[in-house]
Short mmCIF file of C-alpha atoms and ligand atoms in Angstrom, two decimals:
data_model
loop_
_atom_site.label_atom_id
_atom_site.label_comp_id
_atom_site.label_asym_id
_atom_site.label_seq_id
_atom_site.Cartn_x
_atom_site.Cartn_y
_atom_site.Cartn_z
CA MET A 1 -93.37 150.05 -0.16
CA LYS A 2 -91.18 149.06 2.72
CA PRO A 3 -93.15 148.30 5.88
CA ARG A 4 -92.94 151.07 8.42
CA TRP A 5 -90.78 149.99 11.33
CA ASN A 6 -92.60 149.86 14.56
CA PRO A 7 -89.74 149.43 17.07
CA TRP A 8 -91.77 147.62 19.63
CA SER A 9 -93.87 145.31 17.47
CA HIS A 10 -93.10 141.59 17.49
CA TRP A 11 -90.21 140.66 15.19
CA PRO A 12 -88.77 137.19 15.31
CA GLU A 13 -84.93 137.03 15.39
CA ILE A 14 -84.74 135.66 11.85
CA ASP A 15 -86.76 138.59 10.50
CA ILE A 16 -84.71 141.13 12.35
CA ARG A 17 -81.47 139.67 10.93
CA ARG A 18 -82.87 139.57 7.39
CA TRP A 19 -84.13 143.19 7.66
CA GLN A 20 -80.79 144.41 9.09
CA ALA A 21 -78.74 142.68 6.37
CA GLN A 22 -80.92 144.25 3.63
CA ARG A 23 -80.82 147.64 5.31
CA LEU A 24 -77.03 147.48 5.74
CA GLY A 25 -76.56 146.58 2.08
CA GLU A 26 -78.65 149.55 0.97
CA TYR A 27 -76.92 151.91 3.42
CA LEU A 28 -73.47 150.86 2.21
CA ARG A 29 -74.55 151.14 -1.47
CA THR A 30 -76.24 154.52 -1.34
CA VAL A 31 -74.71 156.37 1.70
CA VAL A 32 -71.47 154.99 3.16
CA LEU A 33 -69.41 153.75 0.23
CA PRO A 34 -70.12 156.67 -2.15
CA PHE A 35 -69.36 159.32 0.49
CA SER A 36 -67.05 157.98 3.26
CA ALA A 37 -63.32 158.33 2.48
CA HIS A 38 -62.36 155.84 5.21
CA TYR A 39 -64.67 153.08 4.18
CA GLN A 40 -64.09 153.54 0.44
CA ASP A 41 -60.40 152.82 1.08
CA LEU A 42 -61.05 150.03 3.56
CA PHE A 43 -63.48 148.16 1.27
CA HIS A 44 -61.12 148.63 -1.69
CA GLU A 45 -58.15 147.33 0.31
CA HIS A 46 -60.09 144.19 1.26
CA GLY A 47 -61.68 143.60 -2.14
CA LEU A 48 -65.19 144.20 -0.69
CA ASN A 49 -68.22 146.08 -1.98
CA ALA A 50 -71.85 146.57 -0.88
CA ASP A 51 -72.79 143.24 -2.43
CA SER A 52 -70.30 141.42 -0.21
CA ILE A 53 -72.87 141.70 2.62
CA ASP A 54 -75.74 139.36 1.84
CA THR A 55 -76.60 138.06 5.30
CA LEU A 56 -75.66 139.39 8.73
CA GLY A 57 -73.09 136.62 8.97
CA ASP A 58 -71.23 138.31 6.14
CA LEU A 59 -70.64 141.28 8.43
CA GLU A 60 -67.68 139.32 9.85
CA ARG A 61 -65.83 139.88 6.52
CA LEU A 62 -65.66 143.57 7.37
CA PRO A 63 -62.60 144.65 9.40
CA PHE A 64 -63.22 146.36 12.75
CA THR A 65 -62.92 150.09 13.32
CA THR A 66 -61.13 150.90 16.61
CA LYS A 67 -60.54 153.94 18.77
CA THR A 68 -56.99 154.12 17.39
CA ASP A 69 -58.40 154.58 13.84
CA LEU A 70 -60.11 157.76 15.05
CA LEU A 71 -57.22 159.21 17.00
CA GLY A 72 -54.56 161.35 15.35
CA THR A 73 -50.95 160.48 14.72
CA GLY A 74 -48.09 162.69 13.51
CA GLU A 75 -48.73 161.66 9.89
CA ASN A 76 -52.49 162.01 10.03
CA PRO A 77 -53.48 164.32 12.90
CA GLN A 78 -57.20 164.29 12.24
CA PRO A 79 -58.26 160.88 10.92
CA PHE A 80 -61.81 161.37 12.27
CA ARG A 81 -62.36 163.64 9.25
CA ASP A 82 -62.22 160.61 6.94
CA PHE A 83 -65.23 159.15 8.81
CA ILE A 84 -67.39 162.17 8.04
CA LEU A 85 -69.68 161.63 5.00
CA VAL A 86 -68.95 164.12 2.24
CA PRO A 87 -71.71 163.89 -0.40
CA ASP A 88 -70.90 164.13 -4.07
CA GLU A 89 -73.52 166.30 -5.73
CA LYS A 90 -72.93 164.72 -9.12
CA ILE A 91 -73.77 161.27 -7.78
CA LEU A 92 -76.83 162.54 -5.81
CA SER A 93 -78.23 164.65 -8.61
CA HIS A 94 -78.29 161.64 -11.00
CA ARG A 95 -80.41 159.47 -8.72
CA SER A 96 -83.88 158.86 -10.20
CA GLY A 97 -85.96 160.10 -7.22
CA VAL A 98 -83.85 163.26 -7.12
CA VAL A 99 -84.41 164.02 -10.80
CA LEU A 100 -88.12 163.63 -10.30
CA GLN A 101 -88.12 165.87 -7.20
CA ALA A 102 -86.17 168.57 -9.11
CA LEU A 103 -88.74 168.39 -11.90
CA LEU A 104 -91.70 168.67 -9.51
CA HIS A 105 -90.38 171.07 -6.83
CA GLY A 106 -87.40 172.77 -8.36
CA ARG A 107 -83.71 172.54 -7.78
CA ALA A 108 -83.75 174.67 -4.58
CA SER A 109 -85.96 172.11 -2.85
CA VAL A 110 -83.53 169.31 -3.81
CA ARG A 111 -80.58 171.30 -2.45
CA GLU A 112 -82.44 171.96 0.82
CA LYS A 113 -83.12 168.27 1.26
CA PHE A 114 -79.47 167.34 0.71
CA GLU A 115 -78.34 170.00 3.14
CA ALA A 116 -80.67 168.67 5.84
CA GLU A 117 -79.44 165.16 5.21
CA PHE A 118 -75.71 165.73 5.01
CA ARG A 119 -74.52 169.11 6.27
CA PRO A 120 -72.90 168.78 9.76
CA ILE A 121 -74.46 171.21 12.14
CA PHE A 122 -73.81 169.80 15.59
CA MET A 123 -71.23 167.66 17.36
CA THR A 124 -70.46 165.82 20.58
CA PHE A 125 -67.07 164.62 21.75
CA THR A 126 -65.77 161.38 23.16
CA THR A 127 -65.13 161.50 26.95
CA GLY A 128 -62.12 159.19 27.50
CA ARG A 129 -59.66 160.70 29.94
CA SER A 130 -56.45 159.32 28.55
CA ALA A 131 -57.07 160.13 24.87
CA GLU A 132 -57.80 163.33 22.97
CA PRO A 133 -61.54 163.91 22.65
CA VAL A 134 -62.76 162.95 19.17
CA PRO A 135 -65.67 164.91 17.63
CA PHE A 136 -68.67 163.12 16.20
CA LEU A 137 -70.67 165.25 13.76
CA TYR A 138 -74.39 165.33 13.25
CA SER A 139 -76.60 166.59 10.40
CA LYS A 140 -80.29 167.60 10.82
CA HIS A 141 -81.07 164.01 9.85
CA ASP A 142 -78.89 162.77 12.84
CA LEU A 143 -80.53 165.21 15.26
CA ALA A 144 -83.89 163.74 14.26
CA ARG A 145 -82.49 160.23 14.94
CA LEU A 146 -81.07 161.45 18.28
CA ALA A 147 -84.60 162.56 19.17
CA VAL A 148 -86.00 159.14 18.14
CA ALA A 149 -83.42 157.37 20.26
CA GLY A 150 -84.18 159.76 23.17
CA ARG A 151 -87.88 159.15 22.87
CA ARG A 152 -87.39 155.43 22.93
CA VAL A 153 -85.28 155.70 26.17
CA MET A 154 -88.32 157.52 27.66
CA GLU A 155 -90.71 154.83 26.43
CA VAL A 156 -88.57 151.97 27.74
CA CYS A 157 -88.16 153.69 31.14
CA GLY A 158 -91.98 154.05 31.32
CA ALA A 159 -92.06 157.87 31.26
CA ARG A 160 -95.41 159.68 31.32
CA ALA A 161 -96.16 162.96 29.52
CA GLU A 162 -97.25 164.57 32.77
CA ASP A 163 -93.86 163.79 34.48
CA ARG A 164 -91.61 166.74 35.35
CA MET A 165 -88.00 165.78 34.74
CA LEU A 166 -84.69 167.17 35.98
CA ASN A 167 -81.71 166.43 33.66
CA SER A 168 -78.61 167.00 35.77
CA PHE A 169 -76.05 165.64 33.28
CA PRO A 170 -73.13 168.08 32.97
CA TYR A 171 -73.67 170.82 30.42
CA ALA A 172 -70.94 169.70 27.98
CA PRO A 173 -70.61 168.62 24.37
CA HIS A 174 -71.27 165.03 25.51
CA LEU A 175 -73.95 162.59 24.35
CA ALA A 176 -75.64 162.22 27.73
CA PHE A 177 -76.69 165.82 28.19
CA TRP A 178 -77.91 166.29 24.60
CA LEU A 179 -79.68 162.95 24.26
CA THR A 180 -81.62 163.74 27.45
CA HIS A 181 -82.46 167.20 26.21
CA TYR A 182 -83.74 165.91 22.87
CA ALA A 183 -85.55 163.03 24.67
CA GLY A 184 -87.62 165.55 26.60
CA VAL A 185 -88.47 167.54 23.50
CA ALA A 186 -89.40 164.47 21.44
CA PHE A 187 -91.33 162.78 24.13
CA GLY A 188 -93.14 165.94 25.07
CA SER A 189 -92.71 166.19 28.77
CA MET A 190 -91.35 169.02 30.96
CA MET A 191 -87.56 168.57 31.04
CA PHE A 192 -85.38 170.99 32.90
CA SER A 193 -81.68 170.72 32.13
CA SER A 194 -79.70 172.15 35.04
CA GLY A 195 -76.18 171.58 33.67
CA GLY A 196 -74.83 169.32 36.38
CA GLY A 197 -72.71 170.10 39.44
CA LYS A 198 -70.25 172.39 37.65
CA VAL A 199 -73.03 174.69 36.40
CA THR A 200 -75.60 174.29 39.16
CA SER A 201 -74.14 173.48 42.56
CA THR A 202 -75.64 170.83 44.86
CA SER A 203 -77.45 173.53 46.93
CA GLU A 204 -78.73 175.32 43.83
CA THR A 205 -79.91 171.99 42.49
CA LEU A 206 -81.79 171.46 45.74
CA ARG A 207 -83.46 174.87 45.38
CA LEU A 208 -84.54 173.79 41.85
CA ILE A 209 -85.92 170.52 43.24
CA ARG A 210 -87.96 172.43 45.83
CA LYS A 211 -89.49 174.62 43.07
CA LEU A 212 -89.87 172.04 40.31
CA LYS A 213 -90.70 168.93 42.42
CA PRO A 214 -89.42 166.67 39.59
CA ASP A 215 -90.98 163.17 39.29
CA VAL A 216 -87.94 161.91 37.46
CA PHE A 217 -84.29 162.69 38.35
CA ILE A 218 -81.69 162.04 35.65
CA GLY A 219 -77.88 162.20 35.78
CA ILE A 220 -74.54 160.69 36.83
CA PRO A 221 -74.95 158.45 39.89
CA THR A 222 -72.25 160.05 42.07
CA PHE A 223 -73.76 163.50 41.66
CA LEU A 224 -77.32 162.29 42.16
CA TYR A 225 -76.21 160.59 45.33
CA HIS A 226 -74.71 163.79 46.74
CA VAL A 227 -77.77 165.85 45.87
CA MET A 228 -80.16 163.33 47.47
CA HIS A 229 -77.93 162.92 50.53
CA GLN A 230 -77.90 166.68 51.09
CA ALA A 231 -81.67 166.79 50.57
CA VAL A 232 -82.04 164.27 53.38
CA GLU A 233 -79.77 166.36 55.65
CA GLU A 234 -81.82 169.47 54.91
CA GLY A 235 -85.04 167.60 55.70
CA LEU A 236 -86.51 168.12 52.20
CA ARG A 237 -89.81 166.39 51.30
CA TRP A 238 -89.69 164.88 47.80
CA ASP A 239 -92.52 162.36 47.98
CA ASN A 240 -93.43 162.50 44.30
CA LEU A 241 -89.99 161.25 43.10
CA ARG A 242 -90.85 158.08 41.23
CA CYS A 243 -87.97 157.41 38.86
CA ILE A 244 -84.18 157.87 38.85
CA VAL A 245 -82.43 157.44 35.55
CA LEU A 246 -78.70 156.95 35.58
CA GLY A 247 -76.05 157.33 32.90
CA GLY A 248 -72.35 157.93 32.38
CA GLU A 249 -71.12 155.47 35.02
CA LYS A 250 -71.56 151.82 35.80
CA VAL A 251 -74.44 151.17 38.19
CA SER A 252 -74.06 148.52 40.86
CA ASP A 253 -76.91 146.97 42.86
CA GLY A 254 -75.46 148.52 46.05
CA LEU A 255 -75.73 151.99 44.47
CA ARG A 256 -79.36 151.33 43.46
CA GLN A 257 -80.13 150.31 47.02
CA LYS A 258 -78.52 153.45 48.39
CA LEU A 259 -80.45 155.77 46.09
CA ARG A 260 -83.65 153.91 46.90
CA HIS A 261 -82.97 154.28 50.61
CA LEU A 262 -82.32 158.03 50.25
CA ALA A 263 -85.50 158.42 48.21
CA GLY A 264 -87.38 156.68 51.00
CA GLU A 265 -85.87 159.13 53.54
CA LEU A 266 -87.22 161.98 51.39
CA GLY A 267 -90.72 160.54 51.62
CA ALA A 268 -90.90 158.80 48.21
CA SER A 269 -92.37 155.36 48.01
CA ARG A 270 -89.50 152.83 47.97
CA GLU A 271 -91.75 150.18 46.43
CA ARG A 272 -92.88 152.43 43.60
CA LEU A 273 -89.48 154.05 42.87
CA GLU A 274 -87.65 152.89 39.77
CA VAL A 275 -83.87 153.16 39.59
CA LEU A 276 -82.95 152.57 35.94
CA ALA A 277 -79.68 152.61 34.07
CA THR A 278 -78.80 153.61 30.53
CA TYR A 279 -75.88 152.70 28.31
CA GLY A 280 -74.64 154.63 25.34
CA PHE A 281 -71.48 155.96 23.70
CA THR A 282 -70.53 158.87 21.49
CA GLU A 283 -69.80 156.71 18.43
CA ALA A 284 -73.31 155.22 18.46
CA LYS A 285 -75.00 158.68 18.72
CA MET A 286 -77.64 156.97 20.88
CA ALA A 287 -78.23 155.28 24.25
CA TRP A 288 -80.34 152.34 25.40
CA ALA A 289 -82.26 151.87 28.62
CA GLU A 290 -83.57 149.34 31.07
CA CYS A 291 -87.29 148.99 31.59
CA PRO A 292 -88.85 149.02 35.05
CA PHE A 293 -88.19 145.73 36.89
CA ALA A 294 -89.20 144.11 40.09
CA GLN A 295 -87.01 145.21 43.02
CA SER A 296 -86.47 141.61 43.97
CA GLY A 297 -85.61 140.60 40.40
CA LEU A 298 -82.81 141.27 37.99
CA SER A 299 -82.64 144.03 35.35
CA ALA A 300 -83.79 142.88 31.91
CA GLY A 301 -80.89 144.74 30.35
CA TYR A 302 -80.62 147.51 27.75
CA HIS A 303 -83.30 147.46 25.08
CA LEU A 304 -81.67 147.87 21.64
CA TYR A 305 -83.06 149.49 18.45
CA PRO A 306 -82.31 147.06 15.58
CA ASP A 307 -83.52 149.53 12.93
CA LEU A 308 -80.93 152.14 13.91
CA GLY A 309 -77.83 149.99 14.42
CA ILE A 310 -76.36 146.49 14.70
CA VAL A 311 -74.89 145.38 18.01
CA GLU A 312 -72.52 142.40 17.87
CA ILE A 313 -70.70 140.72 20.77
CA ILE A 314 -67.26 139.40 19.90
CA ASP A 315 -64.54 137.41 21.62
CA PRO A 316 -61.98 140.16 22.18
CA ARG A 317 -59.05 137.82 21.51
CA THR A 318 -60.21 136.12 18.35
CA GLY A 319 -62.52 138.84 16.97
CA LYS A 320 -65.17 136.13 16.28
CA VAL A 321 -68.86 136.87 16.99
CA VAL A 322 -70.04 134.81 19.99
CA PRO A 323 -73.42 133.16 20.25
CA ASN A 324 -76.34 134.92 22.03
CA GLY A 325 -76.00 134.97 25.81
CA GLN A 326 -72.20 134.75 25.76
CA PRO A 327 -69.98 137.47 27.25
CA GLY A 328 -67.68 139.60 25.14
CA GLU A 329 -66.86 142.97 23.67
CA ILE A 330 -69.59 145.21 22.32
CA VAL A 331 -69.23 146.13 18.60
CA PHE A 332 -71.49 148.62 16.92
CA THR A 333 -72.49 149.34 13.28
CA GLN A 334 -74.56 152.34 12.25
CA LEU A 335 -77.52 151.75 9.98
CA ASP A 336 -78.93 155.18 9.43
CA ALA A 337 -76.32 157.83 10.43
CA ARG A 338 -75.01 160.72 8.41
CA GLY A 339 -72.22 163.03 9.57
CA SER A 340 -69.61 160.82 11.32
CA VAL A 341 -70.21 157.13 10.53
CA VAL A 342 -68.58 154.02 11.98
CA LEU A 343 -69.02 150.40 10.96
CA ARG A 344 -68.09 147.46 13.25
CA TYR A 345 -66.78 149.86 15.85
CA ARG A 346 -65.02 148.12 18.77
CA THR A 347 -66.17 149.93 21.88
CA GLY A 348 -63.68 148.30 24.23
CA ASP A 349 -66.72 147.81 26.55
CA PHE A 350 -67.38 144.32 27.89
CA THR A 351 -70.67 142.74 28.79
CA ASP A 352 -70.71 139.59 30.98
CA GLY A 353 -74.23 138.64 29.80
CA GLY A 354 -74.14 139.20 26.02
CA ILE A 355 -77.23 139.65 23.86
CA THR A 356 -80.58 137.94 24.29
CA MET A 357 -83.40 137.75 21.76
CA GLU A 358 -85.95 136.38 24.31
CA PRO A 359 -88.97 138.61 24.87
CA CYS A 360 -88.43 140.92 27.89
CA PRO A 361 -89.84 139.26 30.99
CA TYR A 362 -91.11 142.70 32.29
CA CYS A 363 -92.23 144.79 29.28
CA HIS A 364 -92.56 141.91 26.80
CA ARG A 365 -90.89 143.83 24.00
CA THR A 366 -89.18 141.46 21.59
CA MET A 367 -86.22 143.61 20.56
CA PRO A 368 -82.65 142.40 21.32
CA ARG A 369 -81.32 143.25 24.75
CA LEU A 370 -77.80 143.63 26.20
CA ILE A 371 -77.82 141.82 29.54
CA GLY A 372 -75.52 141.58 32.52
CA ASN A 373 -72.94 144.01 33.76
CA ILE A 374 -71.07 146.26 31.31
CA SER A 375 -67.53 147.39 32.15
CA ARG A 376 -66.82 150.52 30.20
CA SER A 377 -63.55 151.05 28.48
CA SER A 378 -63.26 154.66 29.73
CA GLU A 379 -63.48 153.24 33.26
CA ILE A 380 -61.35 150.20 32.49
CA ARG A 381 -58.48 152.37 31.47
CA GLN A 382 -58.76 154.32 34.63
CA MET A 383 -60.10 151.73 37.03
CA ASN A 384 -59.16 148.28 35.99
CA LEU A 385 -56.17 146.13 36.80
CA ASP A 386 -53.80 148.69 38.11
CA LYS A 387 -50.66 147.39 39.76
CA ILE A 388 -50.70 148.40 43.41
CA LYS A 389 -48.00 147.19 45.79
CA GLY A 390 -46.97 144.74 43.06
CA THR A 391 -50.45 143.19 43.02
CA LEU A 392 -52.86 143.49 40.12
CA VAL A 393 -56.02 145.16 41.45
CA ASP A 394 -59.31 144.97 39.61
CA PHE A 395 -60.94 148.29 40.37
CA ASN A 396 -64.17 147.28 38.71
CA GLU A 397 -64.46 144.65 41.40
CA LEU A 398 -63.36 147.05 44.16
CA GLU A 399 -66.07 149.49 43.02
CA HIS A 400 -68.78 146.84 43.46
CA VAL A 401 -67.36 145.78 46.82
CA LEU A 402 -67.52 149.38 48.14
CA ASP A 403 -70.87 150.26 46.62
CA ASP A 404 -72.38 147.15 48.16
CA ALA A 405 -70.74 147.62 51.60
CA PRO A 406 -73.25 148.33 54.36
CA HIS A 407 -73.09 151.69 56.29
CA VAL A 408 -71.00 153.30 53.54
CA GLY A 409 -72.23 156.38 51.67
CA ALA A 410 -69.95 158.09 49.16
CA TRP A 411 -66.40 156.81 48.93
CA GLN A 412 -63.19 157.44 47.12
CA VAL A 413 -60.05 155.33 46.66
CA GLU A 414 -56.96 157.43 46.64
CA LEU A 415 -53.62 156.11 45.42
CA ARG A 416 -50.43 157.71 46.76
CA LYS A 417 -46.80 156.83 47.21
CA VAL A 418 -45.31 156.59 50.73
CA ASN A 419 -43.95 160.03 51.60
CA ASP A 420 -45.00 161.15 48.08
CA ASP A 421 -41.72 159.62 46.89
CA PRO A 422 -42.19 158.30 43.32
CA HIS A 423 -39.70 155.45 44.07
CA GLU A 424 -41.53 154.34 47.17
CA LEU A 425 -44.31 151.76 47.57
CA ASP A 426 -47.93 152.43 46.57
CA GLU A 427 -50.45 153.16 49.29
CA ILE A 428 -54.19 152.93 49.12
CA ILE A 429 -56.21 155.37 51.17
CA LEU A 430 -59.93 154.70 51.41
CA HIS A 431 -62.00 157.80 52.04
CA VAL A 432 -65.46 157.01 53.37
CA GLU A 433 -68.55 158.90 54.32
CA LYS A 434 -70.22 156.62 56.82
CA ASN A 435 -73.90 156.47 57.36
CA ASN A 436 -75.08 157.63 60.76
CA GLY A 437 -74.41 156.02 64.06
CA VAL A 438 -71.94 153.29 63.13
CA ASN A 439 -68.85 152.74 65.19
CA GLU A 440 -65.80 153.90 63.18
CA ALA A 441 -63.33 151.36 64.45
CA GLN A 442 -65.67 148.49 63.77
CA LEU A 443 -66.61 149.73 60.25
CA SER A 444 -62.92 150.34 59.51
CA ARG A 445 -62.23 146.64 60.43
CA GLU A 446 -65.12 145.36 58.38
CA LEU A 447 -64.22 147.38 55.33
CA SER A 448 -60.58 146.34 55.44
CA GLU A 449 -61.58 142.67 55.62
CA ARG A 450 -64.17 143.13 52.88
CA CYS A 451 -61.58 144.68 50.54
CA TYR A 452 -59.13 141.89 51.28
CA ARG A 453 -61.69 139.14 50.74
CA TYR A 454 -62.69 140.35 47.25
CA THR A 455 -59.54 142.07 45.88
CA ASP A 456 -56.58 140.73 47.92
CA ILE A 457 -55.56 144.17 49.24
CA HIS A 458 -55.87 145.86 52.57
CA PRO A 459 -56.16 149.63 52.32
CA ASN A 460 -53.26 151.28 54.17
CA ARG A 461 -55.59 153.75 55.82
CA ILE A 462 -59.34 154.31 56.03
CA LEU A 463 -60.37 157.88 56.70
CA PHE A 464 -63.90 159.00 57.58
CA HIS A 465 -65.28 162.31 56.37
CA ASP A 466 -68.41 164.37 56.56
CA THR A 467 -70.49 165.09 53.44
CA ALA A 468 -68.93 168.46 52.67
CA GLU A 469 -65.41 167.03 52.79
CA MET A 470 -66.41 164.05 50.68
CA GLN A 471 -67.88 166.36 48.07
CA ARG A 472 -64.66 168.35 48.02
CA LEU A 473 -62.58 165.20 47.57
CA GLN A 474 -64.77 163.93 44.75
CA GLY A 475 -64.78 167.33 42.99
CA VAL A 476 -68.57 167.73 43.11
CA GLY A 477 -69.30 171.10 41.55
CA LYS A 478 -65.77 171.35 40.14
CA LEU A 479 -65.30 168.43 37.76
CA ILE A 480 -67.46 167.42 34.85
CA LYS A 481 -67.56 163.94 36.31
CA GLU A 482 -67.04 163.26 40.03
CA GLN A 483 -63.94 161.24 40.97
CA LYS A 484 -64.28 157.85 42.67
CA LEU A 485 -60.67 156.99 42.10
CA ALA A 486 -57.99 159.64 42.58
CA ASP A 487 -54.47 158.74 41.53
CA HIS A 488 -52.13 161.04 43.31
CA ARG A 489 -48.97 159.03 42.78
CA PRO A 490 -46.22 161.35 41.55
CA GLN A 491 -44.75 160.48 38.22
CA ILE A 492 -41.08 159.79 37.89
CA ALA A 493 -39.70 162.66 35.73
CA THR A 494 -38.28 161.33 32.49
CA THR A 495 -37.04 164.53 31.04
CA SER A 496 -35.04 167.32 32.71
CA PRO A 497 -36.83 170.64 32.83
ZN1 ZN B 1 -88.35 145.32 29.00
#
């Protein structure tokens, strides 16, 4: 009998690695290689088989899977289909356990078991803006794993069964909404899923908050900020709010401080309030969370589940795995998925802190953790290193600079061309909702200097707005995800109409 995996029991690094290598070998042998068209071909092409992986170090022999492998081309418009496991009944029915089950419980029960394990019944889509969304399929087996992952997010965040929770992630076929929904069910606490700003407007969300008095507020940071800001303006009391869980966007320290400040204005205890971030992606079919940490201290990072997947950090230029604690690109390998399966998937997301195997200083769990800041590829494409006025601007940096700026509430960076002429120079307009009572001219000067100090650019104009106008600019209630960067530069037409 294999020992039952207790995700939070003490496992030394060497045992985790040995267990994962063994698990991966078995998974390749019995699940992935017999039934995945993509990996059958890939292993064949490289002269590999399940026995090629003896230790975790051998994982490096396996080529990466990238976003491009999943995206369609003219020749192969739907390559994601090759990543979906298609079981072969002949292979399955000859397995010894299966023969025994058929003898004991009949063929119908065997069929039912296979259906539950392999038949796709649910899907979520990738959320990148520049690429076609790619579907990731789930079987019943995967939905059970999604619930396990969701429950662990709850445990790491320190949830309590008696907590009332408001899930305000957008109602969409995206991982964040569904993981949160299943987390509530699996953990067994009251979870109300409002559908986000597009389904339930800011003021309707406030009505819900009055009725429900949630202890935990979950969602995308920009939306949560607007809801809490409006709550303050309406003089709402929300003194039982004790935890804010964020997902779908990077979370800066400045943003945590702002949310904590707003919660304080609503009557919640600033000392007791936790503001925790999560990190996940469609291809992993799971997310990981931070545990509660001292306000004066640093986050202990995202607590990983080594029994459900392998996370590697690689040097993006050489593709080599880097030692623990070193920065690099996050690469993910499934260990127990059915439906759509990826191995050594390059996320394009970068962590500046890498992985640590040290016990968590706060919750003392001994599982691996992803530490430091993560820059997400979906944001990088949109936000990073854009050429403005001939200068390369790092929008990840600019985002931190603005989130951490004093007296600034919500903000948006708008890119335009002078006179809206595509051949003209770029201009940067900074839209700002200032916090009460600050002199505009002075704040304008400070912000301009601050932007220049960290990113080498001066915004062309800084415009101040009230909350309603800021919500309109960011698309609160209109867009699935609120916009912090709006690129309104006209494109130069390349084809005649
Ligand atoms: Zn911890």
